[in-house]
Amino acid sequence: MGRRATGGPRIRGPSVKILILGAAAGGGFPQWNCNDPVARLAWMGKLRHRTQSSLAVSLDGRHWVLLNASPDLRQQIRDNPQLHPRADAPLRASPIAAVVLTNADVDHIAGLMSLRESQPLALYAHARVLDVLSRNSVFNVLHPDFVERRSLPADSDILLHDKTGNSLGLHVKAFAVPGKIALWLEDPSAARYGSHQGDTLGLEISDGAGKSFFYVPACAGMTPELAERLSGARLVLFDGTLWQDDEMIQAGVGHKTGQRMGHMSCSATIAAFAPLSVQQKFFIHINNTNPLFVDGAPERAQAAAAGWQIADDGMEISL
Ligand code: MLT
Ligand code: MN
């Protein structure tokens, strides 16, 4: 554990290791049916392909926690040796000890099905999301005797544990952010499509000794509470779905605004973060139409000038 000895040198604890498994929004980049000018560059091989938004986090480098489980999880595991079963491990083994979900978006839960079947695992999610999982019996492919589903209430500091109760050393504090229910759960006849508090969470992950970062892959607006929470943070990975709110309409590939989909636009986010003194800022969960994918795009320069970096698959950050 990191601590500061009075009058002495700072004793550093183990670093918080963050692996960006996927940087793209739902559908990945390029999405199978997207042919807008940005996706076209990817189809032409001129831009790197990206998998769907997810992080892996570890304190000891041996036990990892997934923040969201993307449909690309199998590829993400293959691409990141830290997540392979180790050579000296038992015949059934994985360094992945737990999963924390921010919402029930298909890009954040479909990867659970790759975590079949009788492997001990702890699964943390808001009660609203646990309810969705329990109503869809296909998720029982994560054998209920081996996978423990644990409630992740908002605004509680929770020390993450593996299935057998060993501490993973990392704390999570979930908090509700403006957003909406997952697309595939929308009820057209209900107010706000049936969205409730807790349908979209941001996460603060910490080592319990002063180092922490935020992962907020979906957020529809900056509230005063959220601004206060993020103010002065070391690191924030934030919703980078669209550059402009009407970008999909302008590109002719959809009829929805970012607001309708539960996402604030990067241009609005850059302005909202300007007074917050966040040390390191990354856009993540980036949509096919977003020019941030394009090297040399003026929007990329604009983001960089405001101190923003663009998440990419395989990036490693340590705190
Ligand atoms: C979103 O972030 O808006 C959703 O992932 C949309 C989707 O399910 O494609
Ligand atoms: Mn999404």
GROMACS .gro file of C-alpha atoms and ligand atoms in nm:
model
  329
    1MET     CA    1   0.000   0.000   0.000
    2GLY     CA    2   0.133   0.344  -0.086
    3ARG     CA    3   0.173   0.581   0.206
    4ARG     CA    4   0.364   0.890   0.290
    5ALA     CA    5   0.595   0.855   0.588
    6THR     CA    6   0.596   1.175   0.792
    7GLY     CA    7   0.908   1.372   0.714
    8GLY     CA    8   1.053   1.083   0.512
    9PRO     CA    9   1.063   0.989   0.147
   10ARG     CA   10   0.742   0.888  -0.025
   11ILE     CA   11   0.701   0.510  -0.031
   12ARG     CA   12   0.523   0.420  -0.351
   13GLY     CA   13   0.270   0.141  -0.355
   14PRO     CA   14   0.218  -0.088  -0.653
   15SER     CA   15   0.099   0.096  -0.959
   16VAL     CA   16  -0.256   0.070  -1.087
   17LYS     CA   17  -0.219  -0.092  -1.430
   18ILE     CA   18  -0.480  -0.004  -1.691
   19LEU     CA   19  -0.505  -0.180  -2.026
   20ILE     CA   20  -0.728  -0.029  -2.291
   21LEU     CA   21  -0.883  -0.338  -2.443
   22GLY     CA   22  -1.113  -0.154  -2.680
   23ALA     CA   23  -1.164   0.210  -2.777
   24ALA     CA   24  -1.462   0.199  -3.012
   25ALA     CA   25  -1.831   0.247  -2.939
   26GLY     CA   26  -2.099  -0.018  -2.995
   27GLY     CA   27  -2.041  -0.207  -3.319
   28GLY     CA   28  -1.663  -0.157  -3.312
   29PHE     CA   29  -1.465   0.025  -3.580
   30PRO     CA   30  -1.549  -0.025  -3.854
   31GLN     CA   31  -1.898  -0.154  -3.772
   32TRP     CA   32  -2.011  -0.430  -4.008
   33ASN     CA   33  -2.264  -0.212  -4.192
   34CYS     CA   34  -2.102   0.135  -4.167
   35ASN     CA   35  -1.970   0.294  -4.481
   36ASP     CA   36  -1.952   0.660  -4.381
   37PRO     CA   37  -1.632   0.842  -4.484
   38VAL     CA   38  -1.453   0.766  -4.153
   39ALA     CA   39  -1.545   0.396  -4.155
   40ARG     CA   40  -1.455   0.382  -4.526
   41LEU     CA   41  -1.096   0.476  -4.438
   42ALA     CA   42  -1.089   0.176  -4.202
   43TRP     CA   43  -1.236  -0.057  -4.466
   44MET     CA   44  -0.964   0.067  -4.703
   45GLY     CA   45  -0.699  -0.026  -4.449
   46LYS     CA   46  -0.597   0.337  -4.396
   47LEU     CA   47  -0.706   0.346  -4.030
   48ARG     CA   48  -0.651   0.084  -3.762
   49HIS     CA   49  -0.954  -0.119  -3.663
   50ARG     CA   50  -1.068  -0.086  -3.301
   51THR     CA   51  -1.264  -0.320  -3.077
   52GLN     CA   52  -1.550  -0.221  -2.847
   53SER     CA   53  -1.505  -0.017  -2.531
   54SER     CA   54  -1.356  -0.199  -2.234
   55LEU     CA   55  -1.065  -0.172  -1.991
   56ALA     CA   56  -0.875  -0.423  -1.783
   57VAL     CA   57  -0.730  -0.307  -1.450
   58SER     CA   58  -0.491  -0.470  -1.207
   59LEU     CA   59  -0.287  -0.380  -0.902
   60ASP     CA   60  -0.055  -0.682  -0.897
   61GLY     CA   61  -0.038  -0.753  -1.271
   62ARG     CA   62  -0.163  -1.108  -1.207
   63HIS     CA   63  -0.529  -1.062  -1.119
   64TRP     CA   64  -0.729  -0.849  -1.359
   65VAL     CA   65  -1.068  -0.683  -1.341
   66LEU     CA   66  -1.258  -0.614  -1.662
   67LEU     CA   67  -1.450  -0.288  -1.677
   68ASN     CA   68  -1.726  -0.395  -1.914
   69ALA     CA   69  -1.725  -0.712  -2.123
   70SER     CA   70  -1.738  -0.624  -2.490
   71PRO     CA   71  -1.856  -0.855  -2.768
   72ASP     CA   72  -1.491  -0.845  -2.884
   73LEU     CA   73  -1.364  -0.987  -2.555
   74ARG     CA   74  -1.233  -1.306  -2.708
   75GLN     CA   75  -1.015  -1.109  -2.947
   76GLN     CA   76  -0.914  -0.867  -2.670
   77ILE     CA   77  -0.797  -1.157  -2.454
   78ARG     CA   78  -0.604  -1.300  -2.749
   79ASP     CA   79  -0.441  -0.960  -2.816
   80ASN     CA   80  -0.332  -0.894  -2.455
   81PRO     CA   81  -0.096  -1.158  -2.308
   82GLN     CA   82  -0.168  -1.027  -1.957
   83LEU     CA   83  -0.510  -1.193  -1.992
   84HIS     CA   84  -0.387  -1.533  -2.112
   85PRO     CA   85  -0.381  -1.828  -1.871
   86ARG     CA   86  -0.025  -1.837  -1.736
   87ALA     CA   87   0.202  -2.128  -1.821
   88ASP     CA   88   0.229  -2.229  -1.455
   89ALA     CA   89  -0.146  -2.205  -1.391
   90PRO     CA   90  -0.382  -2.502  -1.343
   91LEU     CA   91  -0.546  -2.663  -1.645
   92ARG     CA   92  -0.847  -2.434  -1.608
   93ALA     CA   93  -0.736  -2.080  -1.526
   94SER     CA   94  -0.763  -1.715  -1.620
   95PRO     CA   95  -0.607  -1.397  -1.484
   96ILE     CA   96  -0.954  -1.240  -1.516
   97ALA     CA   97  -1.096  -1.250  -1.164
   98ALA     CA   98  -1.385  -1.005  -1.184
   99VAL     CA   99  -1.598  -0.797  -1.417
  100VAL     CA  100  -1.758  -0.461  -1.338
  101LEU     CA  101  -2.037  -0.335  -1.565
  102THR     CA  102  -2.133   0.029  -1.622
  103ASN     CA  103  -2.462  -0.041  -1.798
  104ALA     CA  104  -2.647  -0.305  -2.001
  105ASP     CA  105  -2.540  -0.180  -2.345
  106VAL     CA  106  -2.483  -0.474  -2.574
  107ASP     CA  107  -2.127  -0.347  -2.627
  108HIS     CA  108  -2.069  -0.383  -2.253
  109ILE     CA  109  -2.238  -0.712  -2.164
  110ALA     CA  110  -2.227  -0.939  -2.469
  111GLY     CA  111  -1.868  -1.039  -2.388
  112LEU     CA  112  -1.991  -1.210  -2.073
  113MET     CA  113  -2.092  -1.498  -2.294
  114SER     CA  114  -1.727  -1.548  -2.388
  115LEU     CA  115  -1.651  -1.601  -2.018
  116ARG     CA  116  -1.820  -1.936  -2.027
  117GLU     CA  117  -1.855  -2.152  -1.824
  118SER     CA  118  -1.738  -2.307  -1.496
  119GLN     CA  119  -1.468  -2.055  -1.414
  120PRO     CA  120  -1.481  -1.875  -1.078
  121LEU     CA  121  -1.560  -1.512  -1.142
  122ALA     CA  122  -1.714  -1.219  -0.957
  123LEU     CA  123  -1.955  -1.003  -1.152
  124TYR     CA  124  -2.039  -0.656  -1.019
  125ALA     CA  125  -2.322  -0.447  -1.160
  126HIS     CA  126  -2.602  -0.215  -1.053
  127ALA     CA  127  -2.920  -0.393  -0.941
  128ARG     CA  128  -3.094  -0.265  -1.257
  129VAL     CA  129  -2.834  -0.437  -1.475
  130LEU     CA  130  -2.826  -0.754  -1.263
  131ASP     CA  131  -3.201  -0.769  -1.314
  132VAL     CA  132  -3.155  -0.753  -1.692
  133LEU     CA  133  -2.901  -1.036  -1.677
  134SER     CA  134  -3.121  -1.251  -1.458
  135ARG     CA  135  -3.414  -1.210  -1.699
  136ASN     CA  136  -3.200  -1.335  -1.989
  137SER     CA  137  -3.121  -1.698  -1.918
  138VAL     CA  138  -2.851  -1.711  -2.185
  139PHE     CA  139  -2.625  -1.546  -1.926
  140ASN     CA  140  -2.646  -1.866  -1.723
  141VAL     CA  141  -2.373  -1.979  -1.961
  142LEU     CA  142  -2.169  -1.824  -1.681
  143HIS     CA  143  -2.234  -2.117  -1.453
  144PRO     CA  144  -2.426  -1.983  -1.149
  145ASP     CA  145  -2.230  -2.212  -0.915
  146PHE     CA  146  -1.905  -2.051  -1.025
  147VAL     CA  147  -1.996  -1.692  -1.108
  148GLU     CA  148  -2.115  -1.475  -0.823
  149ARG     CA  149  -2.326  -1.175  -0.918
  150ARG     CA  150  -2.273  -0.890  -0.674
  151SER     CA  151  -2.472  -0.572  -0.645
  152LEU     CA  152  -2.289  -0.247  -0.715
  153PRO     CA  153  -2.488   0.031  -0.552
  154ALA     CA  154  -2.408   0.388  -0.645
  155ASP     CA  155  -2.191   0.597  -0.414
  156SER     CA  156  -2.051   0.309  -0.208
  157ASP     CA  157  -1.682   0.234  -0.184
  158ILE     CA  158  -1.646  -0.137  -0.257
  159LEU     CA  159  -1.324  -0.335  -0.227
  160LEU     CA  160  -1.326  -0.580  -0.517
  161HIS     CA  161  -1.285  -0.949  -0.434
  162ASP     CA  162  -1.252  -1.254  -0.651
  163LYS     CA  163  -1.515  -1.527  -0.631
  164THR     CA  164  -1.348  -1.698  -0.336
  165GLY     CA  165  -1.322  -1.379  -0.134
  166ASN     CA  166  -0.960  -1.280  -0.193
  167SER     CA  167  -0.913  -0.906  -0.215
  168LEU     CA  168  -0.807  -0.778  -0.555
  169GLY     CA  169  -0.671  -0.464  -0.389
  170LEU     CA  170  -0.877  -0.231  -0.604
  171HIS     CA  171  -1.175  -0.030  -0.487
  172VAL     CA  172  -1.465   0.075  -0.704
  173LYS     CA  173  -1.706   0.356  -0.644
  174ALA     CA  174  -1.992   0.366  -0.894
  175PHE     CA  175  -2.194   0.682  -0.948
  176ALA     CA  176  -2.498   0.759  -1.159
  177VAL     CA  177  -2.441   0.987  -1.457
  178PRO     CA  178  -2.695   1.139  -1.696
  179GLY     CA  179  -2.786   0.876  -1.952
  180LYS     CA  180  -3.050   0.628  -2.050
  181ILE     CA  181  -3.145   0.264  -2.052
  182ALA     CA  182  -2.966   0.038  -2.305
  183LEU     CA  183  -3.090   0.074  -2.662
  184TRP     CA  184  -3.220  -0.282  -2.676
  185LEU     CA  185  -3.425  -0.227  -2.357
  186GLU     CA  186  -3.593   0.098  -2.460
  187ASP     CA  187  -3.969   0.114  -2.406
  188PRO     CA  188  -4.107   0.361  -2.662
  189SER     CA  189  -4.423   0.415  -2.456
  190ALA     CA  190  -4.245   0.501  -2.130
  191ALA     CA  191  -4.107   0.831  -2.008
  192ARG     CA  192  -3.739   0.860  -2.102
  193TYR     CA  193  -3.778   0.523  -2.279
  194GLY     CA  194  -3.799   0.354  -1.940
  195SER     CA  195  -3.468   0.489  -1.811
  196HIS     CA  196  -3.404   0.507  -1.438
  197GLN     CA  197  -3.128   0.623  -1.210
  198GLY     CA  198  -2.853   0.361  -1.215
  199ASP     CA  199  -2.897   0.260  -1.580
  200THR     CA  200  -2.575   0.443  -1.664
  201LEU     CA  201  -2.287   0.447  -1.419
  202GLY     CA  202  -1.945   0.604  -1.412
  203LEU     CA  203  -1.675   0.426  -1.213
  204GLU     CA  204  -1.396   0.553  -0.994
  205ILE     CA  205  -1.132   0.285  -0.949
  206SER     CA  206  -0.875   0.336  -0.675
  207ASP     CA  207  -0.595   0.156  -0.496
  208GLY     CA  208  -0.734   0.270  -0.161
  209ALA     CA  209  -0.411   0.461  -0.099
  210GLY     CA  210  -0.468   0.779  -0.292
  211LYS     CA  211  -0.442   0.680  -0.656
  212SER     CA  212  -0.758   0.668  -0.862
  213PHE     CA  213  -0.902   0.717  -1.208
  214PHE     CA  214  -1.245   0.749  -1.367
  215TYR     CA  215  -1.404   0.545  -1.648
  216VAL     CA  216  -1.721   0.702  -1.789
  217PRO     CA  217  -1.791   0.545  -2.130
  218ALA     CA  218  -2.145   0.684  -2.155
  219CYS     CA  219  -2.260   1.020  -2.025
  220ALA     CA  220  -2.528   1.252  -2.158
  221GLY     CA  221  -2.428   1.570  -1.979
  222MET     CA  222  -2.201   1.741  -1.728
  223THR     CA  223  -2.388   1.810  -1.406
  224PRO     CA  224  -2.243   2.023  -1.125
  225GLU     CA  225  -2.207   1.704  -0.915
  226LEU     CA  226  -2.013   1.528  -1.189
  227ALA     CA  227  -1.792   1.832  -1.245
  228GLU     CA  228  -1.712   1.840  -0.875
  229ARG     CA  229  -1.638   1.468  -0.867
  230LEU     CA  230  -1.401   1.481  -1.165
  231SER     CA  231  -1.234   1.806  -1.068
  232GLY     CA  232  -0.860   1.759  -1.016
  233ALA     CA  233  -0.864   1.390  -1.116
  234ARG     CA  234  -0.542   1.224  -1.225
  235LEU     CA  235  -0.702   1.041  -1.515
  236VAL     CA  236  -1.045   1.030  -1.678
  237LEU     CA  237  -1.149   0.807  -1.968
  238PHE     CA  238  -1.470   0.964  -2.096
  239ASP     CA  239  -1.750   0.914  -2.348
  240GLY     CA  240  -1.611   1.002  -2.693
  241THR     CA  241  -1.900   0.865  -2.897
  242LEU     CA  242  -1.966   1.160  -3.127
  243TRP     CA  243  -1.771   1.474  -3.207
  244GLN     CA  244  -2.088   1.671  -3.282
  245ASP     CA  245  -2.435   1.599  -3.148
  246ASP     CA  246  -2.591   1.575  -3.497
  247GLU     CA  247  -2.296   1.399  -3.657
  248MET     CA  248  -2.484   1.083  -3.754
  249ILE     CA  249  -2.762   1.286  -3.914
  250GLN     CA  250  -2.508   1.502  -4.100
  251ALA     CA  251  -2.328   1.190  -4.221
  252GLY     CA  252  -2.660   1.050  -4.342
  253VAL     CA  253  -2.615   0.724  -4.150
  254GLY     CA  254  -2.879   0.772  -3.881
  255HIS     CA  255  -3.157   0.990  -3.751
  256LYS     CA  256  -3.056   1.015  -3.386
  257THR     CA  257  -2.860   1.282  -3.208
  258GLY     CA  258  -2.601   1.198  -2.947
  259GLN     CA  259  -2.834   1.334  -2.680
  260ARG     CA  260  -3.105   1.093  -2.792
  261MET     CA  261  -2.855   0.808  -2.756
  262GLY     CA  262  -2.740   0.920  -2.411
  263HIS     CA  263  -2.408   1.073  -2.514
  264MET     CA  264  -2.272   1.426  -2.487
  265SER     CA  265  -2.060   1.530  -2.783
  266CYS     CA  266  -1.682   1.562  -2.758
  267SER     CA  267  -1.695   1.927  -2.852
  268ALA     CA  268  -1.929   1.992  -2.556
  269THR     CA  269  -1.718   1.770  -2.331
  270ILE     CA  270  -1.400   1.962  -2.413
  271ALA     CA  271  -1.569   2.283  -2.302
  272ALA     CA  272  -1.718   2.123  -1.990
  273PHE     CA  273  -1.379   1.985  -1.881
  274ALA     CA  274  -1.190   2.310  -1.943
  275PRO     CA  275  -1.223   2.435  -1.584
  276LEU     CA  276  -1.178   2.095  -1.416
  277SER     CA  277  -0.797   2.062  -1.403
  278VAL     CA  278  -0.799   1.692  -1.492
  279GLN     CA  279  -0.440   1.576  -1.538
  280GLN     CA  280  -0.491   1.313  -1.811
  281LYS     CA  281  -0.802   1.292  -2.030
  282PHE     CA  282  -0.886   1.025  -2.287
  283PHE     CA  283  -1.183   0.990  -2.517
  284ILE     CA  284  -1.307   0.631  -2.535
  285HIS     CA  285  -1.619   0.459  -2.678
  286ILE     CA  286  -1.568   0.634  -3.012
  287ASN     CA  287  -1.828   0.594  -3.286
  288ASN     CA  288  -1.769   0.512  -3.654
  289THR     CA  289  -1.859   0.864  -3.766
  290ASN     CA  290  -1.624   1.043  -3.523
  291PRO     CA  291  -1.337   1.225  -3.702
  292LEU     CA  292  -1.121   1.168  -3.392
  293PHE     CA  293  -1.035   0.833  -3.551
  294VAL     CA  294  -0.868   1.011  -3.843
  295ASP     CA  295  -0.498   1.092  -3.802
  296GLY     CA  296  -0.442   1.450  -3.908
  297ALA     CA  297  -0.808   1.553  -3.873
  298PRO     CA  298  -0.850   1.911  -3.743
  299GLU     CA  299  -1.084   1.780  -3.471
  300ARG     CA  300  -0.799   1.565  -3.342
  301ALA     CA  301  -0.574   1.869  -3.323
  302GLN     CA  302  -0.849   2.062  -3.146
  303ALA     CA  303  -0.888   1.785  -2.888
  304ALA     CA  304  -0.511   1.761  -2.840
  305ALA     CA  305  -0.485   2.137  -2.792
  306ALA     CA  306  -0.736   2.103  -2.507
  307GLY     CA  307  -0.527   1.826  -2.351
  308TRP     CA  308  -0.730   1.527  -2.473
  309GLN     CA  309  -0.581   1.200  -2.591
  310ILE     CA  310  -0.760   0.940  -2.800
  311ALA     CA  311  -0.781   0.593  -2.647
  312ASP     CA  312  -0.655   0.312  -2.865
  313ASP     CA  313  -0.666  -0.066  -2.836
  314GLY     CA  314  -0.363  -0.203  -2.657
  315MET     CA  315  -0.264   0.121  -2.480
  316GLU     CA  316  -0.127   0.074  -2.130
  317ILE     CA  317  -0.148   0.340  -1.863
  318SER     CA  318  -0.016   0.314  -1.512
  319LEU     CA  319  -0.087   0.529  -1.211
  320MLT     C1  320  -2.466   0.329  -2.702
  320MLT     O1  321  -2.362   0.346  -2.640
  320MLT     O2  322  -2.536   0.424  -2.736
  320MLT     C2  323  -2.509   0.190  -2.735
  320MLT     O3  324  -2.402   0.101  -2.718
  320MLT     C3  325  -2.570   0.181  -2.869
  320MLT     C4  326  -2.573   0.044  -2.923
  320MLT     O4  327  -2.620  -0.048  -2.856
  320MLT     O5  328  -2.528   0.026  -3.037
  321MN      MN  329  -2.230   0.179  -2.598
   0.00000   0.00000   0.00000
